[in-house]
Coordinates of C-alpha atoms in Angstrom, one line a residue:
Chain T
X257 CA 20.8 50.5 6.5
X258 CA 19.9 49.4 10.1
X259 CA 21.3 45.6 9.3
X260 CA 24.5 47.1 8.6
X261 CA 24.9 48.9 12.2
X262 CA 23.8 45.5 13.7
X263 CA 26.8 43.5 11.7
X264 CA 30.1 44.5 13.9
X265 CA 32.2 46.2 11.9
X266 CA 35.3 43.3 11.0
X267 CA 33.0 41.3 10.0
X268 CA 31.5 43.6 7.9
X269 CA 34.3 44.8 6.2
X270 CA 35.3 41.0 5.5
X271 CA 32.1 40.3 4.0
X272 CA 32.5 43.2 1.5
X273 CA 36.2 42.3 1.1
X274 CA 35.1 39.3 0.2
X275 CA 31.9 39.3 -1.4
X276 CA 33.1 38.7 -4.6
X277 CA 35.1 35.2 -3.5
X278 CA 32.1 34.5 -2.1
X279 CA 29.7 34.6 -5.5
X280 CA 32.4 32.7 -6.9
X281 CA 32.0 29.9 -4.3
X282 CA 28.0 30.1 -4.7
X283 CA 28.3 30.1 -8.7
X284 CA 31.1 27.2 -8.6
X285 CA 28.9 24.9 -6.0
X286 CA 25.8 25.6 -7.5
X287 CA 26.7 26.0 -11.1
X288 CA 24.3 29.5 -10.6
X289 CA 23.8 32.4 -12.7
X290 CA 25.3 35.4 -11.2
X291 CA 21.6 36.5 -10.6
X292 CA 21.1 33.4 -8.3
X293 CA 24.8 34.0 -6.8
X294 CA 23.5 37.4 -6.0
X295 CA 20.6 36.0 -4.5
X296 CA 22.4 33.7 -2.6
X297 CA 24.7 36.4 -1.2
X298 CA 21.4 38.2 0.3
X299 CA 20.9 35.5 2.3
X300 CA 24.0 35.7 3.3
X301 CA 24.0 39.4 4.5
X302 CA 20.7 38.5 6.1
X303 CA 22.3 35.7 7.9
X304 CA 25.3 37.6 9.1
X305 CA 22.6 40.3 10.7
X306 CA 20.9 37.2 12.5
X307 CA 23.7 35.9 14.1
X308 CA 25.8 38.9 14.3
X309 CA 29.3 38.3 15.8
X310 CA 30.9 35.2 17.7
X311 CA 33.5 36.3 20.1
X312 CA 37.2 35.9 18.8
X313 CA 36.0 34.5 15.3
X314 CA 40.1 34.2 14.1
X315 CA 39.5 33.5 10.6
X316 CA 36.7 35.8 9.3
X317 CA 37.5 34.5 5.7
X318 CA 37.1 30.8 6.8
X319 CA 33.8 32.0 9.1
X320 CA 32.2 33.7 6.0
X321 CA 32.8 30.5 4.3
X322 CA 31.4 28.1 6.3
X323 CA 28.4 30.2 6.4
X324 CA 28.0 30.4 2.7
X325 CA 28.2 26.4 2.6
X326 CA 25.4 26.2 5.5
X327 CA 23.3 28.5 3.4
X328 CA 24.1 26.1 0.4
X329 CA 22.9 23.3 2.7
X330 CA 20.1 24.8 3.7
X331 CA 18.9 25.1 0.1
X332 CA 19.4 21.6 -0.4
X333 CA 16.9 20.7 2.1
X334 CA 14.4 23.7 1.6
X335 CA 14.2 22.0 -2.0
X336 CA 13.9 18.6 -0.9
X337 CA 11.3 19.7 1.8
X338 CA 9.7 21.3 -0.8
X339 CA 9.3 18.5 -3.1
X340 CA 8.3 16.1 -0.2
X341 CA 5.4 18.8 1.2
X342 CA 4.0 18.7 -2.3
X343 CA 3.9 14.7 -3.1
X344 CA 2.1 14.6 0.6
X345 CA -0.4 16.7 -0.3
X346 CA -1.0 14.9 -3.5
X347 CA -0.9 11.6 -2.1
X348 CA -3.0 12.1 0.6
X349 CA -6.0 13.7 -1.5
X350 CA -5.6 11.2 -4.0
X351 CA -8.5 9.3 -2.6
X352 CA -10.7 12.1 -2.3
X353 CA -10.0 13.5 -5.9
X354 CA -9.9 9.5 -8.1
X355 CA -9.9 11.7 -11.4
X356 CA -6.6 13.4 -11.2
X357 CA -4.0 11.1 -12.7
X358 CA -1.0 10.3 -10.6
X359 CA 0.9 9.1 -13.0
X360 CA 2.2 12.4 -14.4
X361 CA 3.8 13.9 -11.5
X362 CA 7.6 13.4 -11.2
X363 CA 7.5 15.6 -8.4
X364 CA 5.6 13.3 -6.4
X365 CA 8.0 10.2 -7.6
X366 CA 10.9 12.2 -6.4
X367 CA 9.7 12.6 -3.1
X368 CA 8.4 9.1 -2.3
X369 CA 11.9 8.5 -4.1
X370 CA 14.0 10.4 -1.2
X371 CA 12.1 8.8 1.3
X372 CA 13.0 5.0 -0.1
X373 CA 16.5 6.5 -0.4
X374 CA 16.4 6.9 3.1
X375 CA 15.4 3.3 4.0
X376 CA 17.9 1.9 1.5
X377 CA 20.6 4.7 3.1
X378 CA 19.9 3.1 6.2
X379 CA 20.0 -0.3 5.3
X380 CA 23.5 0.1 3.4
X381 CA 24.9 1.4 6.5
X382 CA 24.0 -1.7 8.2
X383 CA 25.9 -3.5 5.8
X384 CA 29.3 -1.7 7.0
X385 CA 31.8 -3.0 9.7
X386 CA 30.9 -2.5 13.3
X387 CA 33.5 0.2 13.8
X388 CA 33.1 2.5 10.8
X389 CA 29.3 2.3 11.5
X390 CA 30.1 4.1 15.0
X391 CA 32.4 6.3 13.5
X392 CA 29.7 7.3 11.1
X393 CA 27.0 7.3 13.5
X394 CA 29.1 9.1 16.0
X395 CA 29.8 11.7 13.3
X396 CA 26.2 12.5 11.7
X397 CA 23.9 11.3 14.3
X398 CA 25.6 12.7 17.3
X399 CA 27.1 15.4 15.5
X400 CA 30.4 15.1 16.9
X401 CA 33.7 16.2 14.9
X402 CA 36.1 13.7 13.9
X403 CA 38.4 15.3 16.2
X404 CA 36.2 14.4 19.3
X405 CA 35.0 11.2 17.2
X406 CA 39.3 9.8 17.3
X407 CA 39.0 10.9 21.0
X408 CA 35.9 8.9 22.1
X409 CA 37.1 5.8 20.3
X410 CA 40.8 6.3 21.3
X411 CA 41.7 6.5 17.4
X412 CA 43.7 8.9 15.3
X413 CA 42.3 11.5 13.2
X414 CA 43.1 9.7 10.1
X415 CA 41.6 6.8 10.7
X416 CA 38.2 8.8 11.3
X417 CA 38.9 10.0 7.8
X418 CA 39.2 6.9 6.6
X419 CA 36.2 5.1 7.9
X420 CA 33.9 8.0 7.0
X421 CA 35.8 7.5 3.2
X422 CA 34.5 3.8 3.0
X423 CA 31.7 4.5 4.6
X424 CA 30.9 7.2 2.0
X425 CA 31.9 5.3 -1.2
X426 CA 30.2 2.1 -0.5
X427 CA 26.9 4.7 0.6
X428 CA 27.7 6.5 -2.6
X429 CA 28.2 3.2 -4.7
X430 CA 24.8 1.6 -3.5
X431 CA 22.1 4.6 -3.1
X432 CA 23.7 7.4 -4.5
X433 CA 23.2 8.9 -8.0
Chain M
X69 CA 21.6 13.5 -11.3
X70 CA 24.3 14.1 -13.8
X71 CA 27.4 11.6 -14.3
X72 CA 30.9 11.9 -12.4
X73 CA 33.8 9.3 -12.6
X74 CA 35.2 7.3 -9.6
X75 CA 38.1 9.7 -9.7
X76 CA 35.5 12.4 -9.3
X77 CA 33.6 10.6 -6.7
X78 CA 36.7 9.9 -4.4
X79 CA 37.8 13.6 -4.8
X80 CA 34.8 14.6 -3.5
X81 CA 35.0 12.7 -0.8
X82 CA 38.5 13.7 0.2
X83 CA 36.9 17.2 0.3
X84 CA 33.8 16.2 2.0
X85 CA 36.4 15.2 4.9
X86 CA 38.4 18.0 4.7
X87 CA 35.0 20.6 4.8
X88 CA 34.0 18.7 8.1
X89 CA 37.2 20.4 10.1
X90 CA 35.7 23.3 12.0
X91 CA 38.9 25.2 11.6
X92 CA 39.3 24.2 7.9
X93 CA 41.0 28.0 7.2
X94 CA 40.4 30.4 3.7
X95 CA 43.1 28.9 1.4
X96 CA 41.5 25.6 2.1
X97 CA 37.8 27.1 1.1
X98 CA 39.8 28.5 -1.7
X99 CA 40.5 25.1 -3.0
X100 CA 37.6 23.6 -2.7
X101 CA 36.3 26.3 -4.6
X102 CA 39.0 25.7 -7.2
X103 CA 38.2 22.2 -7.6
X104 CA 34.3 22.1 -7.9
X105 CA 35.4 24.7 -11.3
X106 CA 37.5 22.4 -12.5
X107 CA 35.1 20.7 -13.9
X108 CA 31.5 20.1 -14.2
X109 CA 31.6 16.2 -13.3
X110 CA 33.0 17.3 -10.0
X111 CA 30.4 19.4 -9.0
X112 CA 27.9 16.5 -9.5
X113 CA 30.1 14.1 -7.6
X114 CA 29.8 16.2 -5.1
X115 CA 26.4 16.5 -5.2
X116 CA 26.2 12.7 -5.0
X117 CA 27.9 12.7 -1.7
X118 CA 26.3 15.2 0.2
X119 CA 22.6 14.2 -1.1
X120 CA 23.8 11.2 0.6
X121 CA 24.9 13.1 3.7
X122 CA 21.3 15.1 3.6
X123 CA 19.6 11.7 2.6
X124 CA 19.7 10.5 6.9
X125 CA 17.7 13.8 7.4
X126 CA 13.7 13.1 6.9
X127 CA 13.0 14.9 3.9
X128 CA 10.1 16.7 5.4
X129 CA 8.7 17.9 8.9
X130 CA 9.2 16.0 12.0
X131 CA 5.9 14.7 11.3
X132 CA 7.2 12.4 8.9
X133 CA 10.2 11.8 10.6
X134 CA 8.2 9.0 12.3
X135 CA 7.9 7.1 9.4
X136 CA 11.7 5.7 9.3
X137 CA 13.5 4.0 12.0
X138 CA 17.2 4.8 11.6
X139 CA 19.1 2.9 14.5
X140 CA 18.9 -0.8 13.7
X141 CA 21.1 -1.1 16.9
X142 CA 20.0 -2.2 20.2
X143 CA 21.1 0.8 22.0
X144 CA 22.4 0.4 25.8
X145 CA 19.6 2.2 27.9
X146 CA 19.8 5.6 26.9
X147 CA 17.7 8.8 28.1
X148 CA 16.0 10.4 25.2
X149 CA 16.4 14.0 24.3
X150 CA 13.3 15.9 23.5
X151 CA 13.0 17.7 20.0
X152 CA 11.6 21.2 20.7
X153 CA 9.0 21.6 18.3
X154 CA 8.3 17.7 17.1
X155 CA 4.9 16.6 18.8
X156 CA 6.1 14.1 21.6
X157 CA 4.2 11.3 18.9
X158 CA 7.3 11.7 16.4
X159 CA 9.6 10.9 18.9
X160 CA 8.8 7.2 18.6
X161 CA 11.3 6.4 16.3
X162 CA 14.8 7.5 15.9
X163 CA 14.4 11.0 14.7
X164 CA 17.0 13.4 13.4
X165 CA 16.5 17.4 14.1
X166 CA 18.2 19.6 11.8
X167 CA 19.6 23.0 13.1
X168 CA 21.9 25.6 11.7
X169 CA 25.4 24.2 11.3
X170 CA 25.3 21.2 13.3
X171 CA 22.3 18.4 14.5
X172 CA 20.6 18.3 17.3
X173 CA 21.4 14.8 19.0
X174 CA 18.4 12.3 19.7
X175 CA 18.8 8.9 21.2
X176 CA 16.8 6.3 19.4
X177 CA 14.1 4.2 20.7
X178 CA 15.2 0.6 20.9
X179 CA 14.3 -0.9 17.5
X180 CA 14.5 -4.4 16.8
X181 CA 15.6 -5.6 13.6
X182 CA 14.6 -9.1 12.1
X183 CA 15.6 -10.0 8.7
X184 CA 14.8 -13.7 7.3
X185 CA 17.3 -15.6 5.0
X186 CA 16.2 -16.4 1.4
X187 CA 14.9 -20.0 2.6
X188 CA 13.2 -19.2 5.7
X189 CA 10.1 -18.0 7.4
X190 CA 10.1 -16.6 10.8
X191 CA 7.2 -16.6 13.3
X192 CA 7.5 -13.4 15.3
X193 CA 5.9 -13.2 18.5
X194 CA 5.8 -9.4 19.6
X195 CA 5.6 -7.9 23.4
X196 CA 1.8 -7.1 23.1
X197 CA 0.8 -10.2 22.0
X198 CA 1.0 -9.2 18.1
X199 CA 2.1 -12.0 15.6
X200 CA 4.2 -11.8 12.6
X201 CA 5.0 -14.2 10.5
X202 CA 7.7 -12.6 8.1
X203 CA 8.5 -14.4 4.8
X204 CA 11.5 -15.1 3.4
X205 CA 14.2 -12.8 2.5
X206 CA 12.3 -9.6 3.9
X207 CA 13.4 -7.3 7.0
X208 CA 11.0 -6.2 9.5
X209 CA 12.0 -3.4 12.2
X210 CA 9.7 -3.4 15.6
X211 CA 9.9 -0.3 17.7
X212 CA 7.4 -0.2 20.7
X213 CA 7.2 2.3 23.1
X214 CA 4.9 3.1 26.0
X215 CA 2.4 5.0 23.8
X216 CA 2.7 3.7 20.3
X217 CA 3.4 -0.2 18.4
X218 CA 5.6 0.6 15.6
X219 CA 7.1 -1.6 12.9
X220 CA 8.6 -0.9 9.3
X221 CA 8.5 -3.7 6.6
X222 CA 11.7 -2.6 5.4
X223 CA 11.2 -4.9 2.9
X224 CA 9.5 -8.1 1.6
X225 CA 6.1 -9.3 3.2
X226 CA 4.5 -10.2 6.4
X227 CA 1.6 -11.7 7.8
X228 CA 0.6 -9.4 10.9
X229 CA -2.2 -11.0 13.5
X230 CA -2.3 -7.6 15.9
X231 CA -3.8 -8.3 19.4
X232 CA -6.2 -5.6 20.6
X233 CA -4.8 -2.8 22.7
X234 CA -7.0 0.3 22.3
X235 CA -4.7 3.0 23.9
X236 CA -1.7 1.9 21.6
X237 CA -2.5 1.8 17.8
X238 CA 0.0 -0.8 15.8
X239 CA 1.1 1.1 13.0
X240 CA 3.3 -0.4 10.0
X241 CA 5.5 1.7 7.8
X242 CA 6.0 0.8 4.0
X243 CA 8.0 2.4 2.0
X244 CA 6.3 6.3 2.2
X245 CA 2.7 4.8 3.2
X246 CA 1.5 4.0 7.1
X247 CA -0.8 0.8 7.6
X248 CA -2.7 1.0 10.9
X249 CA -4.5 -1.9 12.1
X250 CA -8.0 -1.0 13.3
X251 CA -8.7 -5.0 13.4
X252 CA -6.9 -8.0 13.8
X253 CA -5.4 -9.7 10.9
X254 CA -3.6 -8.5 7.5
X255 CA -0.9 -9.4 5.1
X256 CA 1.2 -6.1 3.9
X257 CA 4.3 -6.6 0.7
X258 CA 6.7 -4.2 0.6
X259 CA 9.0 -3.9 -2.6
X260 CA 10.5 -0.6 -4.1
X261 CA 8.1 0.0 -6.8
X262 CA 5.1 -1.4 -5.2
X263 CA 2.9 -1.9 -1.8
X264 CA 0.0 -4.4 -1.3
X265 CA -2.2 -5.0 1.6
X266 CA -4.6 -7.5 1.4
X267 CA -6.8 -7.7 5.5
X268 CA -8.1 -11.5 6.0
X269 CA -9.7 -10.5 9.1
X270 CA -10.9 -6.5 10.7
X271 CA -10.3 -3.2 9.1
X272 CA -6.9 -1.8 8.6
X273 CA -6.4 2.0 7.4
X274 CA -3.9 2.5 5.1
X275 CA -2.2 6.4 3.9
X276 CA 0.4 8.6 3.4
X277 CA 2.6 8.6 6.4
X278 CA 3.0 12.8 6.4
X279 CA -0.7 13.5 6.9
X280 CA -2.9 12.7 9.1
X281 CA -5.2 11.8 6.4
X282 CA -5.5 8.0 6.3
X283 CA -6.7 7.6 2.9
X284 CA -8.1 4.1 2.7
X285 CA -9.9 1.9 4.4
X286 CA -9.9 -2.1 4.2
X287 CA -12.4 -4.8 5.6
X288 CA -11.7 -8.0 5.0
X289 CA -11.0 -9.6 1.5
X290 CA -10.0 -5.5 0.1
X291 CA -6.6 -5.7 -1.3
X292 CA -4.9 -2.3 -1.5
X293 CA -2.1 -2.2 -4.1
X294 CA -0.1 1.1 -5.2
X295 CA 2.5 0.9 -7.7
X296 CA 5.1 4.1 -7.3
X297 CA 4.3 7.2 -9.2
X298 CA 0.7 5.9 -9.1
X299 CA -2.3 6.0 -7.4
X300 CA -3.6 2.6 -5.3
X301 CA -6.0 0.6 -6.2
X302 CA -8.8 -1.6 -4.3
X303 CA -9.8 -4.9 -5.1
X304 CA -11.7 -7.8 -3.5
X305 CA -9.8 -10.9 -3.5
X306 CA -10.5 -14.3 -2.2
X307 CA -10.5 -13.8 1.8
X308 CA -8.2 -16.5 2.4
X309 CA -6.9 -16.6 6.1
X310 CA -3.4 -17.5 5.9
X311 CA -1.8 -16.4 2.6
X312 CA -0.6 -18.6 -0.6
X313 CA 3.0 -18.0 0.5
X314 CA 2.6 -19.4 3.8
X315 CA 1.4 -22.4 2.0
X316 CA 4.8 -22.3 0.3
X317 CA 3.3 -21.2 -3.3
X318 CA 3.1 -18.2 -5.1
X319 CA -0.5 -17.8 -6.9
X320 CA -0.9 -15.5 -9.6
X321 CA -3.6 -14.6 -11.6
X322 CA -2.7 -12.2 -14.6
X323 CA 0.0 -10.5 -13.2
X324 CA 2.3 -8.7 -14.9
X325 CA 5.2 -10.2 -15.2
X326 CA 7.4 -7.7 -13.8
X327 CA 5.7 -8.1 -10.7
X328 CA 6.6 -11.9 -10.9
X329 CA 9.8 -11.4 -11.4
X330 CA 10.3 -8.8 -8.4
X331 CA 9.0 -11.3 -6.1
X332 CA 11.6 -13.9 -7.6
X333 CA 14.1 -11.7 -7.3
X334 CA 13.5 -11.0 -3.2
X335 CA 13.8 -15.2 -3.1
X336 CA 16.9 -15.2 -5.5
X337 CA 18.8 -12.4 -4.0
X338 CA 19.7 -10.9 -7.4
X339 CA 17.7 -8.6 -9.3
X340 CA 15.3 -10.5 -11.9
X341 CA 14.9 -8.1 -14.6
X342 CA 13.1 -8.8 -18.4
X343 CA 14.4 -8.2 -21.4
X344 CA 12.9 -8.3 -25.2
X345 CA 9.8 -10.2 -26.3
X346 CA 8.5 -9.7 -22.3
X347 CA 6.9 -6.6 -23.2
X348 CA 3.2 -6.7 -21.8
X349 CA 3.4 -10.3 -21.0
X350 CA 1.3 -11.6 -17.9
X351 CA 1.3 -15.0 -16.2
X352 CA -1.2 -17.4 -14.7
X353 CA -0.3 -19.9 -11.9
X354 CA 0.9 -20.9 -9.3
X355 CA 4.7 -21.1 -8.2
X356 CA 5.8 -23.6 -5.4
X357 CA 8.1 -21.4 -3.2
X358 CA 11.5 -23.4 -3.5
X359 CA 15.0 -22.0 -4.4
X360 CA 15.3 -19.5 -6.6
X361 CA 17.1 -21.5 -9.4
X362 CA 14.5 -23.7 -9.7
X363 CA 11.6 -21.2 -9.2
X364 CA 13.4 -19.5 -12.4
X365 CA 13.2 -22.8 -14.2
X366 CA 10.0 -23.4 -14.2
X367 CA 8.8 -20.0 -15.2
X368 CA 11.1 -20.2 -18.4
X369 CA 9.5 -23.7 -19.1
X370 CA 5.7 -22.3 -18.5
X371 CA 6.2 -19.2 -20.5
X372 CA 9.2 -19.9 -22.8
X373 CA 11.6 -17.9 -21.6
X374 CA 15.3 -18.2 -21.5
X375 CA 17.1 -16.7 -18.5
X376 CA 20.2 -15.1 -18.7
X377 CA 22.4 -15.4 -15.5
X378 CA 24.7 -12.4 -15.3
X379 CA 26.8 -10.8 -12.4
X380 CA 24.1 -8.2 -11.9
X381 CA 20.7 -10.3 -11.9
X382 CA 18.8 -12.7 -14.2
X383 CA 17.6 -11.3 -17.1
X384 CA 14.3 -13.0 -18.9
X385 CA 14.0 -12.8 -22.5
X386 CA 11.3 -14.3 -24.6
X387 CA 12.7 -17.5 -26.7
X388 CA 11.6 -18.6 -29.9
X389 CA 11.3 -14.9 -31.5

């Protein structure tokens, strides 16, 4: 039980208060089994060890939270890294190897997939107006929040939100699926 | 992924705003919980958006990242920020690095974005010297630094003519695959279900853009074609030095007609898709390169087809039954 002396003790005693909320969130975004949700929750512990304790966290419950959706993130792109490390492999020893046939592998039609997706994610931004591309770009590229996003363009808040909403339908609309 | 209605989509999107607040407190995780139970529809709306969200990451190491340039803008002088573990050759292009909660910021490389109307055909004269004529209705994306030539056919076709410089190679992206020039000249058609390269002139290597593995190698009068999903293919062809479309006609020589009609539908604008009675049907000839409409006509007069114009594309159907 070393981890545990390593977690400081609120945030400990939030994450068991919690633990169950937490599955629920891991089951209701993933659709998982409770065995995945448990799973999921191991990471979760482990993660908590790694990063142990931000000074002044004021919300654990909201901290916890926003840990468990990184983690869910993360998973997201572990897959799709996963998928993308395997079609590379097979495309790139195709040439050597003329017998195997290509043809059957949705794996590898997935990943070439994501990486069109990107292009065409790219090019549909292009296609926005001037302004909600920056907000956009401001927020994903240059990871700022929209809070800091209103402040660098002199906007309000809302109107962050609502150039990030047309910006994410008409993305949605065109590539998404 | 599974289906979702509008009214699921835009939901999700109202929550993919409100999760972005770094002080979004419990009752609102609470919420968000409640709503993705709701109903299974929401959970895949949301899905939709944040594969979206994720879709601007490269989808695998930074070695790959090099493959897609992301800024189309001309940014004002910037300084670029190093990525600590990509090799200082991914950095070329606009590359996004992924950490923990947030992303680590990276000033693009100035890219340069071309994209030629549905009636014209631009001569590109590059800063090394490089020619490229790019055909109609296709975008092309240049990025040249001090140590590497870079350009993406984003999509449609291009004649390249690459002047020599041995301590930079000229690489072109399509779709996932990299084309790098070891010779001069080479013609390279980029559409969503398919690449083609055919070289008039030197040896280009063409391969997956994540390995260092070029795959293929082309001399003069090889054509490379892969179809998605598939493995390529090498032929000879006629080593003609400037391509038919530069002549302002299409050749074909029993192509499958859905290949015809996804070059048709880069010089109409509007998807071209077939319908019944095209099933295995191929087509011989040559197409003068006009507008589309008329382009359209005279395939349905060769081949007896009818074509339906709709609000989402043409659609060709075999007439007669």
């Amino acid at each position: 039980m070393s981890l545990a002396r390593s977690i400081p003790s609120p945030l400990l005693a939030a994450y068991f208060e919690r633990r169950p909320a937490l599955k629920r969130f891991f089951q209701a975004r993933f659709g998982a089994s409770p065995a995945e949700a448990d799973d999921l929750l191991q990471d979760l512990y482990l993660k908590l060890a790694e990063t142990g304790e931000a000074a002044g966290i004021a919300d654990h419950g909201a901290y916890l939270y926003r840990l468990a959706h990184n983690l869910t993130l993360d998973r997201i792109r572990a897959s799709r890294r996963a998928l993308a490390r395997d079609s590379a492999w097979r495309i790139s020893n195709h040439s050597l190897a003329r017998q195997e046939d290509l043809a059957d592998l949705p794996d590898a039609e997935e990943a070439a997939a994501s990486k069109q997706r990107l292009t065409r994610l790219v090019t549909a931004l292009d296609t926005l107006p001037p302004q909600t591309q920056r907000v956009f770009r401001m927020h994903k590229f240059d990871g700022l929040s929209y809070a800091e996003t209103a402040d660098r363009l002199g906007i309000s808040k809302s109107a962050v939100e609502k150039h990030m909403t047309t910006a994410l339908k008409r993305l949605v609309q065109q590539v998404g699926e | 992924m599974a289906p979702y209605s509008k009214d699921a989509r835009d939901q999700a999107i109202g929550w993919f705003n409100r999760l972005q607040d770094p002080k979004l407190d419990e009752a609102g995780w609470q919420g968000f919980t409640v709503w993705l139970e709701a109903a299974p529809e929401h959970r895949y709306a949301y899905d939709a958006v944040e594969a979206v969200w994720l879709g601007f990451e490269p989808p695998s190491s930074s070695a790959s990242a090099e493959v897609i340039s992301l800024d189309s803008r001309r940014a004002k002088p910037a300084p670029m920020f190093r990525m600590p573990q990509a090799a200082a050759a991914a950095l070329a292009l606009a590359v996004l690095g992924v950490g923990g909660a947030g992303f680590l910021v990276t000033r693009p490389a100035p890219v340069e974005t071309y994209r030629t109307a549905a009636a014209e055909v631009r001569t590109i004269d590059l800063k090394d010297g490089s020619r490229v004529v790019l055909d109609r209705a296709s975008t092309l994306k240049v990025a040249f630094t001090r140590k590497h030539r870079r350009v993406e056919l984003v999509s449609g076709e291009a004649n390249f003519a690459v002047a020599h410089d041995a301590s930079r190679p000229f690489v072109v992206m399509a779709g996932d695959q990299k084309i790098q020039d070891i010779g001069t000249e080479f013609d390279v058609l980029s559409q969503a279900q398919r690449l083609r390269v055919t070289v008039s002139h030197g040896m280009v290597a063409v391969g997956d853009a994540t390995g260092g593995d070029p795959g293929y190698q082309l001399a003069a009068g090889d054509q490379f074609e892969q179809r998605r999903g598939q493995r390529g293919v090498v032929r000879r062809v006629e080593a003609a030095t400037v391509p038919a479309w530069r002549n302002g006609v299409l050749v074909y020589q029993d192509a499958p007609l859905s290949d015809v009609a996804a070059d048709l539908g880069r010089y109409l604008a509007t998807p071209v898709k077939l319908g019944p009675g095209t099933e295995g049907m191929s087509f011989s000839g040559v197409l003068r390169i006009s507008d589309g409409v008329s382009m359209i006509d005279r395939l349905e007069a060769f081949l007896s087809l009818h074509a339906e114009r709709g609000p989402d594309g043409v659609v060709l159907t075999k007439t007669g039954g």
